[in-house]
Short mmCIF file of C-alpha atoms in Angstrom, two decimals:
data_model
loop_
_atom_site.label_atom_id
_atom_site.label_comp_id
_atom_site.label_asym_id
_atom_site.label_seq_id
_atom_site.Cartn_x
_atom_site.Cartn_y
_atom_site.Cartn_z
CA MET A 1 104.86 161.49 7.19
CA SER A 2 100.83 160.70 7.37
CA THR A 3 99.13 159.58 5.26
CA GLN A 4 97.25 161.22 2.80
CA PHE A 5 93.26 160.35 1.60
CA ASP A 6 91.15 162.71 -0.73
CA VAL A 7 88.27 162.06 2.31
CA VAL A 8 88.00 161.25 5.87
CA VAL A 9 84.38 160.22 7.71
CA ILE A 10 84.37 160.25 11.37
CA GLY A 11 81.57 157.59 11.99
CA ALA A 12 80.40 154.98 10.44
CA GLY A 13 77.03 155.12 11.30
CA PRO A 14 74.55 155.31 7.77
CA GLY A 15 75.75 158.35 7.64
CA GLY A 16 79.02 157.92 6.80
CA TYR A 17 80.32 154.81 6.18
CA ILE A 18 77.71 154.87 3.08
CA ALA A 19 79.40 158.44 2.29
CA ALA A 20 82.92 156.26 2.37
CA ILE A 21 81.71 154.21 -0.19
CA ARG A 22 80.38 156.46 -2.20
CA ALA A 23 83.22 158.36 -2.69
CA ALA A 24 85.70 154.97 -2.83
CA GLN A 25 82.53 153.99 -5.45
CA LEU A 26 83.54 157.62 -7.11
CA GLY A 27 87.48 156.93 -7.57
CA LYS A 28 87.82 158.35 -4.03
CA LYS A 29 91.64 157.74 -1.52
CA VAL A 30 89.27 157.19 1.76
CA ALA A 31 89.13 156.55 5.40
CA CYS A 32 86.83 155.79 7.44
CA ILE A 33 86.85 156.18 12.25
CA ASP A 34 85.20 155.02 13.73
CA ALA A 35 85.08 154.22 17.91
CA TRP A 36 82.69 151.64 18.17
CA THR A 37 84.19 148.42 19.54
CA ASP A 38 82.27 144.94 21.12
CA GLU A 39 83.83 144.18 25.42
CA ALA A 40 87.23 142.48 22.78
CA GLY A 41 87.97 145.41 21.69
CA ASN A 42 87.04 144.68 17.75
CA PRO A 43 85.24 147.50 15.67
CA LYS A 44 81.83 147.65 15.39
CA PRO A 45 80.93 150.09 12.77
CA GLY A 46 77.50 150.34 12.18
CA GLY A 47 77.31 153.34 15.04
CA THR A 48 73.49 153.73 16.60
CA CYS A 49 71.47 152.35 14.12
CA THR A 50 73.31 149.06 13.23
CA ASN A 51 74.51 148.69 17.03
CA VAL A 52 71.81 150.12 19.50
CA GLY A 53 68.83 151.21 17.43
CA CYS A 54 67.15 150.34 14.36
CA ILE A 55 68.39 146.38 13.68
CA PRO A 56 68.93 145.20 17.64
CA SER A 57 65.51 147.01 17.99
CA LYS A 58 64.16 145.31 14.75
CA ALA A 59 65.53 141.85 15.46
CA LEU A 60 63.67 142.61 19.12
CA LEU A 61 59.74 143.20 17.32
CA GLN A 62 60.27 140.71 15.12
CA SER A 63 61.14 138.13 17.80
CA SER A 64 58.32 140.34 20.21
CA GLU A 65 55.77 139.63 17.89
CA HIS A 66 56.44 135.71 16.88
CA PHE A 67 56.01 135.59 21.59
CA GLU A 68 53.04 137.44 21.17
CA GLN A 69 51.47 135.58 18.08
CA ALA A 70 51.62 131.99 19.31
CA ASN A 71 49.99 133.13 22.48
CA HIS A 72 47.35 134.56 21.43
CA HIS A 73 46.49 134.34 17.47
CA PHE A 74 47.99 130.71 16.88
CA ALA A 75 45.12 129.67 17.94
CA GLU A 76 43.21 131.42 15.11
CA HIS A 77 44.60 129.15 12.73
CA GLY A 78 44.38 126.24 13.82
CA ILE A 79 47.68 125.77 14.95
CA GLU A 80 47.54 124.23 19.05
CA VAL A 81 51.01 125.09 20.49
CA GLY A 82 50.92 123.93 24.25
CA ASN A 83 52.81 126.11 26.81
CA VAL A 84 54.62 128.44 25.13
CA LYS A 85 57.77 129.49 27.40
CA LEU A 86 60.03 132.69 26.70
CA LYS A 87 64.12 132.13 26.58
CA LEU A 88 64.61 135.51 27.28
CA GLU A 89 68.34 134.35 26.79
CA THR A 90 68.61 133.17 23.32
CA LEU A 91 65.84 136.30 22.34
CA ILE A 92 68.41 138.58 23.27
CA GLY A 93 70.69 136.27 22.10
CA ARG A 94 69.34 136.29 18.51
CA LYS A 95 69.33 140.10 18.48
CA ASP A 96 72.94 140.68 19.26
CA THR A 97 74.17 138.06 16.30
CA VAL A 98 71.99 139.98 14.06
CA VAL A 99 73.55 142.59 14.58
CA LYS A 100 77.18 141.92 14.27
CA GLN A 101 75.84 139.97 11.29
CA ASN A 102 75.47 143.81 10.20
CA ASN A 103 78.31 145.02 11.82
CA ASP A 104 80.81 142.39 9.43
CA GLY A 105 78.79 143.80 6.12
CA ILE A 106 79.98 146.76 6.57
CA GLN A 107 83.78 146.04 6.83
CA PHE A 108 83.03 142.88 3.89
CA LEU A 109 81.75 146.18 1.96
CA PHE A 110 84.89 148.59 3.43
CA LYS A 111 87.24 145.97 2.02
CA LYS A 112 85.02 145.42 -1.38
CA ASN A 113 84.96 148.95 -1.93
CA LYS A 114 88.52 149.45 -1.46
CA VAL A 115 87.83 152.12 1.50
CA THR A 116 90.07 152.05 4.65
CA PHE A 117 88.99 151.47 7.75
CA PHE A 118 90.35 152.82 10.90
CA SER A 119 89.16 151.71 14.70
CA GLY A 120 89.05 154.85 16.93
CA LYS A 121 88.59 157.92 17.68
CA GLY A 122 89.08 160.60 15.37
CA GLU A 123 89.49 163.42 15.64
CA PHE A 124 90.89 167.06 14.05
CA ALA A 125 94.57 167.96 15.36
CA GLY A 126 95.06 170.55 12.89
CA LYS A 127 94.53 172.04 9.23
CA ALA A 128 97.67 172.71 7.32
CA ALA A 129 99.60 175.79 5.36
CA ASP A 130 97.58 173.26 1.52
CA GLY A 131 94.64 173.47 3.53
CA SER A 132 94.38 169.40 4.27
CA TYR A 133 93.01 168.14 7.93
CA SER A 134 94.77 166.64 9.90
CA ILE A 135 93.22 164.26 11.74
CA LYS A 136 94.51 162.07 15.12
CA VAL A 137 93.36 158.68 15.35
CA SER A 138 93.03 157.48 19.42
CA GLY A 139 92.90 153.49 18.98
CA LYS A 140 94.30 150.53 19.85
CA LYS A 141 98.05 152.86 18.31
CA GLU A 142 97.31 156.26 17.76
CA GLU A 143 98.04 157.68 14.62
CA THR A 144 97.21 160.39 12.46
CA ILE A 145 96.40 161.14 8.62
CA SER A 146 95.76 164.26 6.35
CA ALA A 147 92.23 164.93 4.42
CA THR A 148 90.99 167.08 1.36
CA HIS A 149 87.86 166.68 2.43
CA VAL A 150 86.41 165.37 5.61
CA ILE A 151 83.10 164.16 6.47
CA VAL A 152 82.25 164.07 10.18
CA ALA A 153 79.01 161.37 10.34
CA THR A 154 79.85 161.66 14.42
CA GLY A 155 75.74 161.07 15.04
CA SER A 156 73.69 161.40 18.29
CA GLN A 157 73.23 160.24 21.94
CA PRO A 158 70.38 159.41 24.23
CA ARG A 159 69.41 162.79 26.27
CA ALA A 160 69.27 161.97 29.64
CA LEU A 161 66.53 163.68 32.25
CA PRO A 162 68.21 166.23 34.18
CA GLY A 163 69.58 164.76 37.54
CA LEU A 164 68.40 160.76 37.18
CA ALA A 165 72.03 159.45 35.25
CA PHE A 166 72.30 156.36 32.68
CA ASP A 167 72.86 153.16 34.59
CA GLU A 168 71.87 151.43 32.16
CA THR A 169 70.56 148.80 34.80
CA GLN A 170 67.95 150.72 35.90
CA VAL A 171 67.89 153.33 33.88
CA LEU A 172 67.93 152.65 30.79
CA SER A 173 68.30 154.54 27.72
CA ASN A 174 67.92 152.34 23.59
CA ASP A 175 71.33 150.59 24.63
CA GLY A 176 70.19 149.28 28.14
CA ALA A 177 66.42 148.30 27.32
CA LEU A 178 67.28 146.20 24.44
CA ASN A 179 69.91 144.12 26.66
CA ILE A 180 67.09 143.59 29.92
CA PRO A 181 68.52 140.07 31.46
CA ALA A 182 64.72 139.32 32.96
CA VAL A 183 61.43 140.57 32.49
CA PRO A 184 61.10 143.46 34.42
CA LYS A 185 57.23 143.42 36.19
CA LYS A 186 56.40 146.89 35.70
CA LEU A 187 58.19 148.29 33.29
CA GLY A 188 58.35 152.23 33.11
CA VAL A 189 58.94 154.36 29.64
CA ILE A 190 59.33 158.45 29.67
CA GLY A 191 58.48 159.62 26.16
CA ALA A 192 56.38 158.62 23.83
CA GLY A 193 58.38 158.94 20.36
CA VAL A 194 59.68 156.34 18.12
CA ILE A 195 61.65 154.55 20.91
CA GLY A 196 59.84 154.70 23.55
CA LEU A 197 56.80 152.97 21.43
CA GLU A 198 58.76 150.57 20.01
CA LEU A 199 60.56 148.76 22.59
CA GLY A 200 58.38 149.05 25.48
CA SER A 201 55.62 147.75 23.07
CA VAL A 202 58.35 144.99 22.99
CA TRP A 203 58.66 144.40 26.78
CA ARG A 204 54.28 144.16 26.67
CA ARG A 205 54.19 141.85 24.27
CA LEU A 206 57.25 139.31 26.71
CA GLY A 207 54.89 140.40 30.07
CA ALA A 208 55.75 143.06 30.93
CA GLU A 209 53.11 145.39 31.75
CA VAL A 210 54.60 149.22 30.76
CA VAL A 211 53.44 152.27 31.74
CA VAL A 212 54.27 155.30 28.72
CA LEU A 213 53.73 159.21 30.34
CA GLU A 214 54.17 161.10 27.91
CA ALA A 215 54.47 165.50 28.45
CA ALA A 216 53.03 166.67 25.09
CA PRO A 217 49.65 166.92 25.59
CA ASP A 218 48.61 164.82 22.04
CA PHE A 219 49.99 161.41 21.82
CA LEU A 220 52.11 161.54 17.80
CA ALA A 221 50.95 164.55 17.18
CA VAL A 222 54.16 164.47 14.60
CA CYS A 223 51.73 162.10 13.20
CA ASP A 224 47.90 162.68 11.07
CA ALA A 225 45.39 163.39 14.45
CA GLN A 226 43.12 160.49 12.28
CA VAL A 227 46.59 157.93 12.51
CA ALA A 228 48.09 158.89 16.09
CA LYS A 229 43.85 158.43 16.94
CA GLU A 230 43.56 155.28 15.85
CA ALA A 231 47.29 153.91 17.19
CA GLN A 232 46.39 155.12 20.56
CA LYS A 233 42.75 153.05 19.98
CA ALA A 234 45.44 149.96 19.00
CA PHE A 235 47.66 150.59 21.46
CA ALA A 236 44.86 150.72 24.85
CA LYS A 237 44.11 148.08 23.22
CA GLN A 238 46.95 145.80 23.37
CA GLY A 239 47.07 146.66 27.24
CA LEU A 240 50.08 149.68 26.33
CA VAL A 241 48.82 152.21 28.92
CA ILE A 242 50.57 155.84 27.75
CA GLU A 243 49.15 158.94 29.45
CA THR A 244 49.61 162.02 28.04
CA GLY A 245 49.83 165.72 29.40
CA VAL A 246 51.90 164.98 32.09
CA LYS A 247 54.36 167.03 34.28
CA ILE A 248 57.19 164.55 35.89
CA GLY A 249 58.62 165.69 39.70
CA GLU A 250 61.50 164.69 41.04
CA ILE A 251 62.11 160.91 40.11
CA LYS A 252 63.79 158.71 43.71
CA GLN A 253 65.39 155.59 42.87
CA THR A 254 66.93 153.04 45.13
CA ALA A 255 68.21 149.22 44.37
CA LYS A 256 65.10 148.01 43.98
CA ALA A 257 62.71 150.02 42.62
CA ILE A 258 62.00 153.82 40.93
CA THR A 259 59.33 155.96 41.67
CA ILE A 260 58.64 159.21 39.89
CA PRO A 261 55.93 161.32 40.84
CA TYR A 262 53.77 162.94 38.23
CA THR A 263 50.70 165.19 37.42
CA THR A 264 48.12 164.55 34.72
CA ALA A 265 46.76 166.37 32.59
CA LYS A 266 43.88 167.33 34.67
CA GLY A 267 45.53 168.24 37.54
CA GLU A 268 45.91 164.91 39.45
CA GLU A 269 49.20 163.32 41.83
CA GLN A 270 49.91 160.06 40.77
CA SER A 271 52.87 158.52 41.80
CA LEU A 272 54.95 155.13 39.41
CA VAL A 273 57.11 152.43 40.84
CA VAL A 274 58.26 150.56 38.48
CA ASP A 275 61.47 147.69 38.41
CA LYS A 276 62.91 149.28 35.53
CA LEU A 277 62.69 152.41 33.66
CA ILE A 278 63.40 153.70 29.97
CA VAL A 279 64.08 157.48 28.88
CA SER A 280 63.59 158.58 25.00
CA ILE A 281 63.05 162.56 25.47
CA GLY A 282 64.70 162.78 22.63
CA ARG A 283 68.61 162.63 21.56
CA VAL A 284 71.68 164.80 21.51
CA PRO A 285 74.60 165.24 18.92
CA TYR A 286 77.53 164.17 19.18
CA THR A 287 80.47 165.99 19.04
CA THR A 288 82.26 164.99 22.10
CA GLY A 289 85.08 164.34 21.68
CA LEU A 290 85.70 165.96 18.58
CA ASN A 291 87.69 168.55 18.42
CA THR A 292 86.23 171.52 16.54
CA GLU A 293 88.37 174.16 18.03
CA ALA A 294 90.73 172.54 16.48
CA VAL A 295 89.89 174.21 12.71
CA GLY A 296 86.87 176.48 14.34
CA LEU A 297 84.41 173.91 13.10
CA GLN A 298 81.05 175.73 14.13
CA LEU A 299 79.00 174.59 16.19
CA ASP A 300 75.25 175.90 16.93
CA GLU A 301 73.89 176.98 20.39
CA ARG A 302 71.71 173.34 20.20
CA GLY A 303 75.30 171.09 19.76
CA PHE A 304 74.86 170.22 15.80
CA VAL A 305 77.09 171.26 13.56
CA VAL A 306 76.40 174.32 11.73
CA VAL A 307 75.94 173.14 7.31
CA ASP A 308 73.91 175.28 4.69
CA ALA A 309 71.65 172.98 1.97
CA ASP A 310 74.19 170.56 0.62
CA CYS A 311 76.06 170.03 3.86
CA LYS A 312 78.60 172.49 3.96
CA THR A 313 79.98 173.52 6.80
CA ASN A 314 81.54 176.80 8.05
CA LEU A 315 84.84 175.32 7.23
CA PRO A 316 86.55 174.88 3.08
CA ASN A 317 86.76 171.34 2.56
CA VAL A 318 84.49 169.95 5.97
CA TRP A 319 80.93 168.46 6.01
CA ALA A 320 78.84 167.03 7.63
CA VAL A 321 75.25 164.79 7.55
CA GLY A 322 73.19 162.87 9.76
CA ASP A 323 71.75 163.57 13.35
CA VAL A 324 75.13 165.32 13.98
CA VAL A 325 73.17 167.75 11.99
CA ARG A 326 69.98 170.15 11.29
CA GLY A 327 66.42 168.07 9.99
CA PRO A 328 65.47 164.43 10.88
CA MET A 329 67.10 162.00 12.83
CA LEU A 330 66.60 158.91 10.75
CA ALA A 331 69.01 156.39 8.99
CA HIS A 332 67.70 157.34 5.85
CA LYS A 333 68.17 160.90 6.20
CA ALA A 334 71.71 160.52 7.16
CA GLU A 335 72.71 158.00 3.81
CA GLU A 336 70.86 160.08 1.96
CA GLU A 337 73.22 163.04 2.52
CA GLY A 338 76.16 160.45 3.02
CA VAL A 339 75.31 159.90 -1.32
CA ALA A 340 75.15 163.09 -1.60
CA VAL A 341 78.21 164.56 -0.27
CA ALA A 342 79.92 162.36 -1.29
CA GLU A 343 79.05 163.17 -5.13
CA ARG A 344 79.54 167.28 -4.05
CA ILE A 345 82.77 166.14 -3.50
CA ALA A 346 83.07 164.41 -6.79
CA GLY A 347 81.46 167.48 -8.70
CA GLN A 348 78.63 166.26 -9.40
CA HIS A 349 75.36 167.00 -8.33
CA GLY A 350 73.88 165.22 -4.76
CA HIS A 351 70.18 165.15 -4.56
CA VAL A 352 68.35 165.38 -1.28
CA ASN A 353 65.15 165.78 -1.37
CA PHE A 354 64.05 166.68 2.57
CA ASP A 355 59.68 167.41 1.66
CA THR A 356 60.05 163.33 1.20
CA ILE A 357 62.35 161.58 3.27
CA PRO A 358 59.30 158.97 4.93
CA SER A 359 59.57 158.53 8.62
CA VAL A 360 57.97 154.76 9.97
CA ILE A 361 57.04 153.40 13.68
CA TYR A 362 57.17 149.73 14.14
CA THR A 363 55.12 149.31 16.34
CA ALA A 364 52.57 147.10 16.14
CA PRO A 365 50.36 148.62 13.85
CA GLU A 366 53.23 150.30 11.73
CA ILE A 367 53.18 153.43 11.40
CA ALA A 368 54.20 155.24 8.62
CA TRP A 369 53.84 158.47 6.52
CA VAL A 370 56.25 161.22 4.13
CA GLY A 371 54.93 164.82 3.20
CA LYS A 372 51.97 166.78 5.60
CA THR A 373 49.58 165.79 7.98
CA GLU A 374 45.92 166.97 6.95
CA GLN A 375 46.47 169.37 10.69
CA ALA A 376 49.88 170.76 8.80
CA LEU A 377 47.47 171.69 5.43
CA LYS A 378 44.68 173.16 7.29
CA ALA A 379 46.09 175.22 9.06
CA GLU A 380 48.41 177.04 5.87
CA LYS A 381 44.70 176.74 4.44
CA ARG A 382 45.89 174.61 1.58
CA GLU A 383 42.42 173.28 0.06
CA ILE A 384 42.93 170.02 -0.52
CA LYS A 385 40.85 166.58 -0.78
CA VAL A 386 41.49 163.87 1.31
CA GLY A 387 40.62 160.00 0.28
CA SER A 388 41.29 156.79 2.88
CA PHE A 389 40.62 152.69 2.81
CA PRO A 390 40.57 151.16 5.64
CA PHE A 391 42.28 147.25 5.78
CA LEU A 392 39.06 145.94 7.19
CA ALA A 393 38.62 145.84 3.69
CA ASN A 394 41.55 144.72 1.17
CA GLY A 395 41.66 140.94 1.07
CA ARG A 396 45.41 140.88 1.46
CA ALA A 397 44.53 142.03 5.53
CA ARG A 398 41.94 139.49 6.16
CA ALA A 399 44.05 136.99 4.56
CA LEU A 400 46.15 137.86 7.08
CA GLY A 401 44.24 138.30 10.27
CA ASP A 402 45.44 142.26 10.71
CA THR A 403 43.00 144.38 9.45
CA THR A 404 43.54 147.65 11.90
CA GLY A 405 44.07 150.11 10.29
CA PHE A 406 44.26 152.70 7.52
CA VAL A 407 45.90 154.30 3.97
CA LYS A 408 45.24 157.71 3.84
CA ILE A 409 46.03 160.25 0.67
CA ILE A 410 46.24 163.52 0.51
CA ALA A 411 46.59 165.27 -2.30
CA ASP A 412 45.84 169.01 -3.95
CA ALA A 413 41.62 169.65 -4.63
CA LYS A 414 43.11 172.24 -8.00
CA THR A 415 46.08 169.63 -9.52
CA ASP A 416 45.58 166.94 -7.40
CA GLU A 417 49.18 166.40 -6.04
CA VAL A 418 50.11 164.29 -3.86
CA LEU A 419 51.22 166.09 -0.37
CA GLY A 420 50.69 163.51 2.17
CA VAL A 421 50.16 159.35 2.00
CA HIS A 422 49.25 158.09 5.99
CA ILE A 423 49.58 154.63 6.84
CA ILE A 424 48.80 153.16 9.55
CA GLY A 425 47.93 149.30 9.69
CA PRO A 426 50.27 145.22 8.40
CA SER A 427 53.22 146.53 6.96
CA ALA A 428 53.35 150.07 6.41
CA SER A 429 57.27 150.45 6.33
CA GLU A 430 56.74 148.30 3.38
CA LEU A 431 53.59 150.47 1.57
CA ILE A 432 55.18 154.16 2.23
CA ALA A 433 58.17 153.36 -0.68
CA GLU A 434 55.40 153.65 -3.39
CA ALA A 435 53.77 157.32 -1.97
CA VAL A 436 57.51 158.27 -1.48
CA THR A 437 58.24 157.89 -5.35
CA ILE A 438 54.93 159.26 -6.99
CA MET A 439 55.18 162.03 -4.59
CA GLU A 440 58.70 162.41 -5.86
CA PHE A 441 57.94 162.69 -9.15
CA LYS A 442 55.47 165.07 -8.12
CA GLY A 443 53.15 162.08 -9.36
CA ALA A 444 49.27 162.82 -8.46
CA ALA A 445 46.86 160.24 -7.10
CA GLU A 446 45.30 159.42 -10.28
CA ASP A 447 48.59 157.99 -11.03
CA ILE A 448 48.14 155.46 -8.26
CA ALA A 449 44.34 155.11 -9.40
CA ARG A 450 44.97 154.82 -12.50
CA ILE A 451 48.74 152.14 -11.21
CA CYS A 452 47.84 148.13 -11.79
CA HIS A 453 47.48 146.42 -8.20
CA ALA A 454 48.90 143.13 -7.97
CA HIS A 455 46.12 140.89 -5.74
CA PRO A 456 45.36 140.16 -3.57
CA THR A 457 48.04 142.55 -1.75
CA LEU A 458 48.17 144.75 1.19
CA SER A 459 49.13 147.86 -1.88
CA GLU A 460 46.22 147.88 -3.34
CA ALA A 461 44.69 149.69 0.23
CA MET A 462 47.02 152.71 -1.46
CA LYS A 463 44.84 152.96 -5.08
CA GLU A 464 41.99 152.04 -3.71
CA ALA A 465 42.39 155.45 -1.10
CA ALA A 466 43.99 157.40 -4.17
CA LEU A 467 40.12 155.99 -5.71
CA ALA A 468 38.36 157.34 -2.60
CA VAL A 469 40.38 161.21 -3.06
CA ASP A 470 38.29 161.18 -6.27
CA LYS A 471 35.68 159.51 -4.23
CA ARG A 472 35.23 156.12 -6.70
CA ALA A 473 36.67 153.11 -4.46
CA LEU A 474 35.83 149.96 -5.78
CA ASN A 475 35.78 147.93 -2.30
CA PHE A 476 34.34 150.10 0.51
#
């Protein structure tokens, strides 16, 4: 007889493990199933984010930033360091340690919250007469468990170029790009999105010549146009070569090199020869082996699990969250949905406001935004007013030696409600939280302008940008 649970979560990424913990906090008997393991077969909960995404990439970004600072900027502070050497094996090893700490932390949280963890692959096995679902777990041993509610949180996987499979040796997804054993002389990146820019930045700092090819005509079209322009200028100054509006031809791969023929935006035929190639052209939902047919779980034409605004699927008591459903593929979006679903299962009113989900690119300078861009609001013919403030005029930024970028606040022309905040510069990923809070409460630019911000801090740039909305900035 199978073990009966109130809630079974398939997948222990940010959406899954958070959903499991919240459901357990609310008094439910919960199990979480996850298939990630290390080379020894030990469980590695945390999904793409912890294992091959957010966490390891930030570890490498931090280490490579230290290397860049030591090579090029310590002298400005009067620090003489001599001949700086890179021990790549140690750098990669530190990244792996950070990942393991997060894996172990999730398992500790499961024990703390009395979540039963199953290491293995979870799939639907059928539906019982009482409405419960049978879930087969295939791990070191095979077993079947039952659940009243099922939350699908199986995440996503990288999209490959047609005819060019990932071998994770030369043709790299985000996974392989985190584990290159030696700094390549020349690195190609197809796709100038978050993953391409972050990992391209890592390897450029460590010594690779990096060329990024992007099919879209505009660089970072998802960002505010002013931010994208500032970012492109900053990246070019760093030596990151970015070509937009390109059309990729048939890629040729040999044991030593990869040749990428492409046509430029001007129609010129070019050829790029690289040692390694990172392909970052988006991600697709991961439902392989979920056996959705066994219960009739509906997928759309792109493979996403179909859900409504509350993350309910077409099946009673089956829910889905995170990358496997509609919406931005962001870890924090998955977490919010996971909490909301757990609360809905418990009879509460879960809350996710898609209009206030922030986005971040952890390059240098960092880029972060929430709400709508100026170009989108103008396309809607919305009457707006805009204020911006450069980090060049911020005392803390000068002290840090990092004055690139600005804070830009867009507000409704009549009500002063904040409609969008766009930041490029130091600690943008942290500064955006204030904007999210203000927008969640439908606050005004004047609210930010009237809040006392500590001096000297980078956050003062937010206050000054809010003052600039009313054309009364004090320090610029």
